[in-house]
CSV table of C-alpha atoms in Angstrom, one decimal:
chain,number,residue,atom,x,y,z
I,24,MET,CA,0.0,-0.1,0.1
I,25,LYS,CA,1.0,3.3,-0.7
I,26,ALA,CA,0.7,6.6,0.9
I,27,ILE,CA,1.7,10.2,-0.3
I,28,LEU,CA,2.2,13.2,2.1
I,29,LEU,CA,1.8,16.2,0.4
I,30,ASP,CA,3.7,19.0,2.9
I,31,GLY,CA,2.2,22.0,2.6
I,32,SER,CA,4.3,23.5,5.5
I,33,ARG,CA,6.2,27.1,5.2
I,34,GLY,CA,9.4,26.1,7.0
I,35,ASN,CA,9.4,27.6,9.5
I,36,GLY,CA,8.9,25.5,12.9
I,37,ASN,CA,8.7,22.4,13.9
I,38,THR,CA,5.2,21.1,14.6
I,39,GLY,CA,4.4,19.9,10.9
I,40,GLU,CA,7.9,18.1,11.3
I,41,ARG,CA,6.8,16.4,14.1
I,42,VAL,CA,3.1,15.9,12.6
I,43,ARG,CA,4.9,14.2,9.9
I,44,ALA,CA,7.2,12.0,11.6
I,45,ALA,CA,4.5,10.5,13.8
I,46,LEU,CA,2.7,9.9,10.6
I,47,VAL,CA,5.4,7.9,8.7
I,48,SER,CA,6.1,5.9,11.8
I,49,THR,CA,2.6,4.8,12.2
I,50,LEU,CA,2.4,3.9,8.6
I,51,GLN,CA,5.9,2.3,8.0
I,52,THR,CA,5.0,0.3,11.4
I,53,CYS,CA,1.6,-0.5,9.4
I,54,GLY,CA,3.5,-1.6,6.5
I,55,TRP,CA,2.9,1.1,4.4
I,56,ASP,CA,5.1,2.2,1.9
I,57,THR,CA,5.4,6.0,1.8
I,58,GLU,CA,6.3,9.4,0.1
I,59,HIS,CA,7.1,12.8,2.0
I,60,ILE,CA,6.7,15.6,-1.0
I,61,ILE,CA,7.7,18.9,0.3
I,62,LEU,CA,5.7,21.3,-2.3
I,63,ARG,CA,7.8,24.1,-1.3
I,64,GLU,CA,10.7,22.7,-2.9
I,65,LYS,CA,8.8,21.6,-6.1
I,66,LYS,CA,8.4,23.7,-9.1
I,67,LEU,CA,5.1,24.4,-8.8
I,68,GLY,CA,3.3,27.3,-11.1
I,69,ASN,CA,-0.1,28.6,-10.6
I,70,CYS,CA,-3.4,27.2,-11.7
I,71,ALA,CA,-4.0,29.5,-14.8
I,72,GLY,CA,-8.2,29.0,-14.6
I,73,ASP,CA,-8.0,28.1,-18.5
I,74,PHE,CA,-9.5,24.8,-18.2
I,75,PHE,CA,-6.6,23.4,-20.6
I,76,CYS,CA,-6.2,20.2,-18.7
I,77,PHE,CA,-9.9,19.4,-19.6
I,78,ILE,CA,-9.7,20.8,-23.2
I,79,ARG,CA,-6.4,20.9,-25.1
I,80,THR,CA,-4.4,18.1,-23.1
I,81,PRO,CA,-7.6,16.2,-21.1
I,82,GLY,CA,-6.2,15.0,-17.9
I,83,MET,CA,-2.7,16.8,-17.6
I,84,CYS,CA,-2.0,20.1,-16.9
I,85,ASN,CA,-1.1,22.4,-19.9
I,86,VAL,CA,2.0,23.7,-17.7
I,87,GLY,CA,4.7,20.7,-18.0
I,88,ASP,CA,6.2,21.3,-14.5
I,89,ASP,CA,6.3,19.1,-11.3
I,90,ASN,CA,2.6,19.2,-10.6
I,91,ARG,CA,2.1,16.5,-13.8
I,92,VAL,CA,4.5,14.2,-11.7
I,93,ILE,CA,2.8,14.7,-8.4
I,94,ALA,CA,-0.8,14.5,-9.5
I,95,LYS,CA,0.2,11.1,-11.5
I,96,ALA,CA,1.4,10.0,-7.8
I,97,MET,CA,-1.6,10.6,-6.1
I,98,ILE,CA,-3.9,8.4,-8.6
I,99,ALA,CA,-1.2,5.4,-8.3
I,100,SER,CA,-1.7,6.1,-4.2
I,101,ASP,CA,-3.9,4.0,-1.7
I,102,LEU,CA,-4.2,7.5,0.7
I,103,ILE,CA,-3.1,10.8,0.1
I,104,VAL,CA,-2.3,12.9,3.1
I,105,PHE,CA,-2.6,16.8,3.5
I,106,LEU,CA,0.1,17.9,5.8
I,107,THR,CA,-1.0,21.7,6.3
I,108,PRO,CA,-0.8,24.7,9.1
I,109,VAL,CA,-4.5,25.7,9.5
I,110,THR,CA,-4.7,28.8,7.2
I,111,PHE,CA,-8.0,31.2,8.0
I,112,GLY,CA,-9.4,27.9,8.2
I,113,GLY,CA,-8.0,26.4,5.2
I,114,TYR,CA,-4.7,25.2,3.8
I,115,SER,CA,-1.4,27.1,3.7
I,116,SER,CA,-0.9,28.8,-0.2
I,117,ALA,CA,2.0,26.3,-0.9
I,118,LEU,CA,-0.3,22.9,-0.5
I,119,LYS,CA,-3.6,24.8,-2.3
I,120,ARG,CA,-1.1,25.3,-5.0
I,121,MET,CA,-1.0,21.7,-5.6
I,122,VAL,CA,-4.4,20.8,-5.1
I,123,ASP,CA,-5.9,23.5,-7.3
I,124,HIS,CA,-3.8,21.2,-10.0
I,125,HIS,CA,-6.2,18.0,-8.4
I,126,ILE,CA,-8.7,19.5,-11.4
I,127,GLN,CA,-7.0,17.5,-14.1
I,128,ASN,CA,-7.6,14.1,-12.5
I,129,ILE,CA,-11.2,14.3,-12.6
I,130,SER,CA,-13.6,15.0,-15.7
I,131,PRO,CA,-15.0,18.1,-17.4
I,132,PHE,CA,-18.3,16.6,-17.4
I,133,PHE,CA,-21.0,17.4,-14.7
I,134,THR,CA,-23.0,14.4,-12.4
I,135,LYS,CA,-25.1,15.2,-9.7
I,136,ILE,CA,-24.0,13.9,-6.0
I,137,ARG,CA,-26.2,14.7,-3.1
I,138,GLY,CA,-28.4,16.8,-4.7
I,139,GLU,CA,-25.8,18.9,-6.3
I,140,THR,CA,-23.5,19.1,-8.9
I,141,HIS,CA,-19.8,17.9,-8.8
I,142,HIS,CA,-17.6,16.8,-11.8
I,143,GLU,CA,-17.3,12.9,-13.2
I,144,LYS,CA,-14.8,10.7,-12.4
I,145,ARG,CA,-12.2,11.1,-14.6
I,146,TYR,CA,-10.3,7.2,-13.3
I,147,PRO,CA,-12.3,4.7,-11.8
I,148,LYS,CA,-10.4,4.4,-8.2
I,149,TYR,CA,-9.4,7.4,-5.8
I,150,PRO,CA,-7.0,7.1,-2.8
I,151,ASP,CA,-8.0,8.0,0.6
I,152,PHE,CA,-8.0,11.1,1.6
I,153,LEU,CA,-6.5,12.6,5.1
I,154,ALA,CA,-5.8,15.7,6.0
I,155,ALA,CA,-3.7,16.7,8.9
I,156,GLY,CA,-3.6,20.4,10.3
I,157,TRP,CA,-1.7,22.2,13.4
I,158,MET,CA,-2.0,25.5,15.3
I,159,ASP,CA,-0.4,27.4,17.8
I,160,ALA,CA,-3.3,28.0,19.6
I,161,PRO,CA,-6.7,27.0,19.8
I,162,ASP,CA,-9.7,28.4,17.5
I,163,ALA,CA,-12.8,26.1,17.3
I,164,HIS,CA,-14.1,28.3,14.5
I,165,ALA,CA,-11.3,27.3,12.5
I,166,GLU,CA,-10.6,24.3,12.8
I,167,ALA,CA,-14.3,23.6,12.5
I,168,VAL,CA,-14.1,25.6,8.7
I,169,PHE,CA,-10.7,23.6,8.3
I,170,ARG,CA,-13.0,19.7,8.7
I,171,HIS,CA,-15.5,21.0,6.8
I,172,LEU,CA,-13.3,21.9,3.6
I,173,VAL,CA,-11.5,18.5,4.2
I,174,GLN,CA,-15.2,17.1,4.2
I,175,ARG,CA,-16.2,19.2,1.0
I,176,ASN,CA,-12.6,18.1,-0.3
I,177,SER,CA,-13.3,14.7,-0.1
I,178,ILE,CA,-16.6,14.5,-2.0
I,179,ASN,CA,-14.8,16.0,-5.5
I,180,PHE,CA,-12.0,14.0,-4.6
I,181,TYR,CA,-14.5,10.8,-4.9
I,182,ALA,CA,-12.0,9.7,-1.4
I,183,GLU,CA,-14.1,6.4,-0.1
I,184,ARG,CA,-12.7,7.2,3.5
I,185,ALA,CA,-11.6,10.4,5.0
I,186,ALA,CA,-10.7,12.1,7.9
I,187,SER,CA,-9.3,15.3,9.3
I,188,GLY,CA,-7.8,16.1,12.8
I,189,VAL,CA,-5.7,19.1,14.2
I,190,VAL,CA,-2.9,19.2,16.9
I,191,LEU,CA,-1.6,22.2,18.7
I,192,ALA,CA,1.8,23.7,18.9
I,193,GLY,CA,2.1,22.9,22.5
I,194,GLN,CA,0.9,19.3,22.8
I,195,SER,CA,4.1,16.3,23.3
I,196,ASP,CA,5.0,14.3,20.7
I,197,GLY,CA,3.0,11.4,22.7
I,198,GLU,CA,-0.4,13.4,22.2
I,199,ILE,CA,0.6,14.0,18.7
I,200,LEU,CA,1.2,10.5,18.2
I,201,ALA,CA,-2.0,9.4,19.9
I,202,SER,CA,-3.7,11.8,17.4
I,203,VAL,CA,-2.4,10.4,14.5
I,204,GLN,CA,-3.4,6.8,15.3
I,205,LYS,CA,-6.9,7.6,16.1
I,206,TRP,CA,-7.0,9.5,12.4
I,207,LEU,CA,-5.4,6.1,10.5
I,208,ASN,CA,-7.6,3.6,12.7
I,209,ASP,CA,-10.9,5.9,11.9
I,210,LEU,CA,-9.9,5.3,8.1
I,211,ARG,CA,-8.8,1.7,8.4
I,212,ASN,CA,-11.8,0.5,10.2
I,213,GLY,CA,-13.9,2.7,7.4
I,214,GLN,CA,-15.8,5.0,10.1
I,215,PRO,CA,-17.6,7.6,8.3
I,216,SER,CA,-16.3,10.9,9.4
I,217,GLN,CA,-19.0,12.9,11.0
I,218,THR,CA,-20.3,15.8,9.2
I,219,VAL,CA,-19.5,19.1,10.3
I,220,LYS,CA,-21.3,21.7,10.0
I,221,LEU,CA,-19.7,25.0,8.6
I,222,PRO,CA,-19.7,27.3,11.5
I,223,ILE,CA,-21.3,30.6,10.9
I,224,ARG,CA,-20.7,33.6,12.8
I,225,GLY,CA,-22.7,36.3,11.0
I,226,GLU,CA,-21.5,39.9,10.4
I,227,THR,CA,-19.4,41.6,12.9
I,228,SER,CA,-19.7,45.5,11.2
I,229,ARG,CA,-22.3,47.4,13.2
I,230,GLU,CA,-21.1,50.9,13.7
I,231,ALA,CA,-22.6,52.7,10.5
I,232,SER,CA,-19.5,55.3,8.9
I,233,GLN,CA,-18.8,56.9,5.5
I,234,VAL,CA,-16.6,55.1,3.5
I,235,ARG,CA,-14.0,57.4,1.7
I,236,ARG,CA,-11.8,54.8,-0.2
I,237,ALA,CA,-12.2,51.5,-1.1
I,238,LEU,CA,-10.1,49.0,-2.4
I,239,LEU,CA,-11.0,45.7,-4.7
I,240,LEU,CA,-8.7,42.9,-4.6
I,241,VAL,CA,-9.6,40.8,-8.2
I,242,GLY,CA,-8.5,37.2,-7.2
I,243,SER,CA,-8.8,35.7,-10.7
I,244,PRO,CA,-6.0,34.9,-13.4
I,245,ARG,CA,-7.8,36.2,-15.7
I,246,THR,CA,-7.8,39.9,-14.1
I,247,ARG,CA,-9.7,42.2,-16.3
I,248,LYS,CA,-11.6,38.7,-18.4
I,249,SER,CA,-12.9,37.5,-15.6
I,250,THR,CA,-15.7,37.1,-14.1
I,251,SER,CA,-14.8,38.0,-10.5
I,252,TYR,CA,-13.8,41.3,-12.2
I,253,SER,CA,-17.5,41.9,-14.0
I,254,LEU,CA,-18.8,41.6,-10.5
I,255,GLY,CA,-16.1,43.4,-8.3
I,256,GLY,CA,-15.7,46.3,-11.0
I,257,TYR,CA,-20.0,46.7,-11.3
I,258,LEU,CA,-19.8,46.9,-7.1
I,259,PHE,CA,-17.3,49.8,-7.6
I,260,GLU,CA,-18.5,51.5,-10.4
I,261,ARG,CA,-21.6,51.6,-7.5
I,262,LEU,CA,-19.2,53.3,-5.0
I,263,SER,CA,-17.1,55.4,-7.2
I,264,ALA,CA,-20.7,56.9,-7.8
I,265,GLN,CA,-21.1,57.9,-4.1
I,266,SER,CA,-17.8,59.9,-4.4
I,267,ILE,CA,-16.0,56.9,-2.9
I,268,ARG,CA,-12.7,56.8,-4.2
I,269,THR,CA,-11.9,53.4,-5.4
I,270,GLU,CA,-8.7,51.2,-6.3
I,271,THR,CA,-8.3,48.0,-8.3
I,272,ILE,CA,-5.7,45.7,-7.7
I,273,TYR,CA,-4.9,42.2,-9.4
I,274,LEU,CA,-3.4,39.8,-7.0
I,275,HIS,CA,-1.8,37.7,-9.8
I,276,THR,CA,-0.1,40.4,-10.9
I,277,VAL,CA,1.9,41.6,-7.7
I,278,LEU,CA,3.6,38.5,-5.7
I,279,ARG,CA,6.2,38.3,-7.2
I,280,SER,CA,7.0,42.0,-7.3
I,281,PRO,CA,8.5,43.2,-4.1
I,282,GLU,CA,7.6,47.1,-5.4
I,283,LYS,CA,4.0,46.1,-6.0
I,284,MET,CA,3.2,43.8,-3.0
I,285,LYS,CA,4.2,46.7,-1.0
I,286,ALA,CA,2.2,49.2,-3.0
I,287,LEU,CA,-0.5,46.5,-2.3
I,288,LEU,CA,0.2,46.3,1.4
I,289,GLU,CA,0.3,50.3,1.3
I,290,ALA,CA,-3.5,50.5,-0.3
I,291,VAL,CA,-4.7,47.7,2.3
I,292,ASP,CA,-3.4,49.9,4.9
I,293,ALA,CA,-5.4,52.9,3.6
I,294,ALA,CA,-8.8,51.9,2.4
I,295,ASP,CA,-11.7,52.0,4.4
I,296,LEU,CA,-13.1,48.8,2.9
I,297,VAL,CA,-11.6,46.0,1.0
I,298,THR,CA,-13.3,43.9,-1.0
I,299,LEU,CA,-11.8,40.3,-2.4
I,300,ALA,CA,-13.4,38.8,-5.8
I,301,PHE,CA,-12.1,35.7,-6.7
I,302,PRO,CA,-13.7,32.4,-8.2
I,303,LEU,CA,-13.7,28.9,-6.4
I,304,TYR,CA,-11.1,26.5,-6.7
I,305,ILE,CA,-11.3,23.4,-5.3
I,306,ASP,CA,-13.8,24.3,-2.3
I,307,SER,CA,-11.7,27.0,-1.4
I,308,LEU,CA,-9.7,30.3,-2.7
I,309,PRO,CA,-6.7,29.9,-5.4
I,310,ALA,CA,-3.3,29.6,-4.4
I,311,PRO,CA,-2.4,32.9,-4.9
I,312,VAL,CA,-5.4,34.1,-3.1
I,313,ILE,CA,-4.7,33.2,-0.5
I,314,GLU,CA,-0.6,33.8,-0.3
I,315,ALA,CA,-1.8,37.5,-1.0
I,316,LEU,CA,-4.0,37.2,2.3
I,317,GLU,CA,-1.1,35.2,4.1
I,318,ARG,CA,1.0,38.3,3.5
I,319,ILE,CA,-1.6,41.0,4.3
I,320,ALA,CA,-1.9,39.0,7.7
I,321,ALA,CA,1.4,39.0,8.4
I,322,HIS,CA,1.9,42.6,7.8
I,323,ARG,CA,-1.3,43.3,10.3
I,324,GLN,CA,0.2,41.4,12.7
I,325,GLY,CA,0.9,43.8,16.2
I,326,ARG,CA,0.4,46.8,14.2
I,327,GLU,CA,-2.2,49.4,15.6
I,328,GLN,CA,-5.1,49.8,13.5
I,329,THR,CA,-5.2,53.5,12.8
I,330,HIS,CA,-9.6,53.5,11.5
I,331,ARG,CA,-12.0,51.6,11.4
I,332,GLN,CA,-11.6,49.2,8.3
I,333,LEU,CA,-14.2,46.5,6.5
I,334,PHE,CA,-13.5,43.6,4.5
I,335,THR,CA,-15.9,41.4,2.2
I,336,ALA,CA,-16.1,39.2,-0.2
I,337,ILE,CA,-17.7,37.9,-3.4
I,338,ALA,CA,-17.3,34.4,-4.6
I,339,ASN,CA,-18.0,32.8,-7.9
I,340,SER,CA,-18.4,29.2,-9.1
I,341,GLY,CA,-18.7,27.1,-11.7
I,342,PHE,CA,-21.1,24.9,-10.6
I,343,PRO,CA,-24.5,26.1,-10.8
I,344,GLU,CA,-25.0,26.4,-7.0
I,345,ALA,CA,-24.1,29.1,-5.3
I,346,HIS,CA,-24.0,27.7,-2.3
I,347,HIS,CA,-20.6,25.8,-3.4
I,348,ASN,CA,-18.6,29.0,-2.2
I,349,ALA,CA,-19.6,28.6,1.8
I,350,THR,CA,-16.3,27.1,2.8
I,351,ALA,CA,-14.3,29.5,0.8
I,352,LEU,CA,-16.5,33.1,2.2
I,353,ALA,CA,-16.0,31.5,5.6
I,354,ILE,CA,-12.2,31.2,5.3
I,355,CYS,CA,-12.1,34.9,3.9
I,356,GLU,CA,-14.6,35.9,7.0
I,357,THR,CA,-12.1,33.8,9.7
I,358,PHE,CA,-8.7,36.0,7.7
I,359,ALA,CA,-10.8,39.1,8.4
I,360,ARG,CA,-11.5,38.3,12.1
I,361,GLN,CA,-7.3,36.8,13.1
I,362,ALA,CA,-5.9,40.0,10.7
I,363,GLU,CA,-8.0,42.6,12.6
I,364,PHE,CA,-10.5,43.7,10.1
I,365,GLU,CA,-14.5,44.3,10.5
I,366,TRP,CA,-16.2,41.5,8.7
I,367,ALA,CA,-19.0,43.1,6.5
I,368,GLY,CA,-20.0,40.2,4.9
I,369,SER,CA,-20.1,38.2,1.8
I,370,LEU,CA,-21.8,37.2,-1.7
I,371,ALA,CA,-21.9,34.3,-3.8
I,372,LEU,CA,-22.6,33.1,-7.3
I,373,GLY,CA,-23.3,30.1,-8.8
I,374,GLY,CA,-23.1,29.3,-12.5
I,375,GLY,CA,-20.1,31.9,-12.9
I,376,GLU,CA,-19.2,31.0,-16.0
I,377,MET,CA,-22.7,32.0,-17.6
I,378,VAL,CA,-21.4,35.3,-17.2
I,379,ASN,CA,-17.7,34.8,-18.4
I,380,GLY,CA,-16.3,37.9,-17.8
I,381,ARG,CA,-19.0,40.0,-19.9
I,382,PRO,CA,-19.4,43.4,-18.5
I,383,LEU,CA,-23.2,43.3,-16.4
I,384,ALA,CA,-24.6,46.2,-18.1
I,385,GLU,CA,-23.4,44.5,-21.5
I,386,MET,CA,-25.9,41.0,-20.8
I,387,GLY,CA,-29.4,41.9,-21.1
I,388,GLY,CA,-32.3,41.4,-18.8
I,389,ARG,CA,-30.4,37.9,-17.2
I,390,ALA,CA,-27.4,40.4,-15.5
I,391,ILE,CA,-30.5,42.4,-13.6
I,392,PRO,CA,-30.8,40.4,-10.7
I,393,LEU,CA,-27.1,40.6,-10.1
I,394,MET,CA,-27.0,44.2,-10.8
I,395,LYS,CA,-29.6,44.7,-8.3
I,396,SER,CA,-28.1,42.1,-6.1
I,397,LEU,CA,-24.5,44.8,-6.1
I,398,GLU,CA,-26.7,47.9,-5.8
I,399,LEU,CA,-27.8,47.0,-3.0
I,400,ALA,CA,-24.7,45.7,-1.7
I,401,ALA,CA,-23.1,49.3,-2.4
I,402,GLU,CA,-25.7,50.9,-0.8
I,403,ALA,CA,-25.0,49.6,2.5
I,404,LEU,CA,-21.1,49.0,2.2
I,405,ALA,CA,-21.1,53.0,1.7
I,406,GLN,CA,-22.5,53.8,4.7
I,407,GLY,CA,-20.1,51.5,6.4
I,408,LYS,CA,-22.9,48.7,7.3
I,409,ALA,CA,-22.9,45.3,6.2
I,410,ILE,CA,-24.3,43.8,3.1
I,411,PRO,CA,-28.2,42.9,3.5
I,412,LYS,CA,-29.6,39.5,3.5
I,413,ALA,CA,-31.5,40.5,0.3
I,414,ALA,CA,-28.1,41.6,-1.9
I,415,GLN,CA,-27.4,38.1,-0.7
I,416,ASP,CA,-30.4,35.9,-1.8
I,417,LEU,CA,-30.5,37.9,-5.2
I,418,LEU,CA,-27.0,36.9,-6.6
I,419,ALA,CA,-27.5,33.3,-5.0
I,420,LYS,CA,-30.3,33.0,-7.1
I,421,PRO,CA,-30.0,30.2,-10.0
I,422,GLY,CA,-30.1,31.9,-13.4
I,423,ILE,CA,-31.3,28.5,-14.9
I,424,PRO,CA,-32.2,25.5,-13.1
I,425,SER,CA,-29.2,23.2,-12.3
I,426,TRP,CA,-30.2,20.3,-14.4
I,427,MET,CA,-30.3,22.3,-17.3
I,428,TYR,CA,-26.8,23.9,-16.6
I,429,ARG,CA,-25.4,20.4,-16.2
I,430,LEU,CA,-27.0,19.9,-19.8
I,431,ILE,CA,-25.7,22.5,-21.4
I,432,GLY,CA,-22.5,22.6,-19.8
I,433,ASN,CA,-21.9,19.0,-20.9
I,434,TYR,CA,-22.7,19.9,-24.4
I,435,GLY,CA,-20.5,22.9,-24.8
I,436,TRP,CA,-17.3,20.9,-23.8
I,437,LYS,CA,-16.6,18.5,-27.4
I,438,PRO,CA,-16.8,21.8,-29.2
I,439,ARG,CA,-14.5,23.8,-27.0
I,440,ALA,CA,-12.3,20.5,-27.6
I,441,LYS,CA,-12.1,20.6,-31.0
I,442,ARG,CA,-10.1,23.6,-31.4
I,443,TYR,CA,-7.5,21.7,-30.0
I,444,GLY,CA,-8.1,18.4,-32.2
I,445,ALA,CA,-9.0,16.6,-28.6
I,446,GLU,CA,-12.4,16.0,-29.0
I,447,LYS,CA,-12.6,12.3,-28.6
I,448,SER,CA,-9.7,12.0,-26.1
I,449,LEU,CA,-11.5,14.3,-23.3
I,450,LYS,CA,-11.6,11.2,-21.3
I,451,ARG,CA,-8.5,10.0,-21.3
I,452,GLN,CA,-6.9,8.7,-18.1
I,453,PRO,CA,-2.8,9.8,-18.7
I,454,TYR,CA,-2.1,9.0,-15.6
I,455,SER,CA,-3.6,5.3,-15.3
I,456,ALA,CA,-1.5,2.1,-15.0
I,457,ARG,CA,-2.2,0.9,-18.5
I,458,ALA,CA,-1.3,4.2,-20.1
I,459,ALA,CA,2.4,3.6,-18.3
């Protein structure tokens, strides 16, 4: 039996190493062959969100870096283990960078699972799944979000058995070992993981105060041509119309430039309102967005906040049901709390591909509910108030029935693949033993 350990640790502490050592020792004692992959040492680009792993090189990322080797190893394994510091209730950016590439291991075609839309399997068998996290101090809310993320991932990963657990940095080696043994026993015995309900805190923004400066962070690699910008841009047009000074920064363009990163942090410091607009990637935020949030949180740690600052988020999913965004938005809320922003709520859109980066004002009647939602949100945020439920309900309302979305979506993959001569290989399995 083969276990792959994907290590998303940052290399600045020993808790992750203690968890890894306990896992490897226990697995090897039980006869497992283990492979430890330290992701920060691998060459891994960010998922470009171009769906080329569906339509151009089906089943394989278009970028030939270490992601292909790791994706193949995942399919060949019996157990995948995620090792990560719990990061705002989610995974570290180092781990999430590889998790985002997992999309190549599933099919583009839609199916219905437990009443909601997901992608079909690409391979007949997938490994079991364990996620091991660690935190410096107890945080029940962040731990619950983490467990819920693992639960959602296990559906999209087609893991027959899944488990998750969190340990604390202050625990002894013996206590960590006991936790690891329990997680592995639960997996081995096929004990179903307890359903974790996503914790909902609600908005923390209470006082009404005028917003003078607002910053839009666009978290899509498609930048101006993204649905994230279509939604966030319209919201900020409405804020600008109320004499609020607005600025937009595309996160994918700043992370590798010290000068641009410095400007981003200065813009965050100056803003009364920060809004993050992003696409859903594997139940969470894209890895570069998580990295940006990590840097913002580190920058703000221990700094005295000189004025009231609100944080909001807008998420859009490629699945028609808006509730797929819930875990990612809970991660945004946890970030806001830990980075000492006031959480002013969120908006979630299903079927984001229906917008596909077009300006809402050019979409006709289909965009009317979306624009109305964003107008209601802008009206509240301009006064320093939280996004109202009426705005959330409008944006979350499906534009078409889910069954119709799945039908149209499934029909559309072949024409898109035909442009690259790949229409007959959409279901290929490049990492299967037969292909090797």
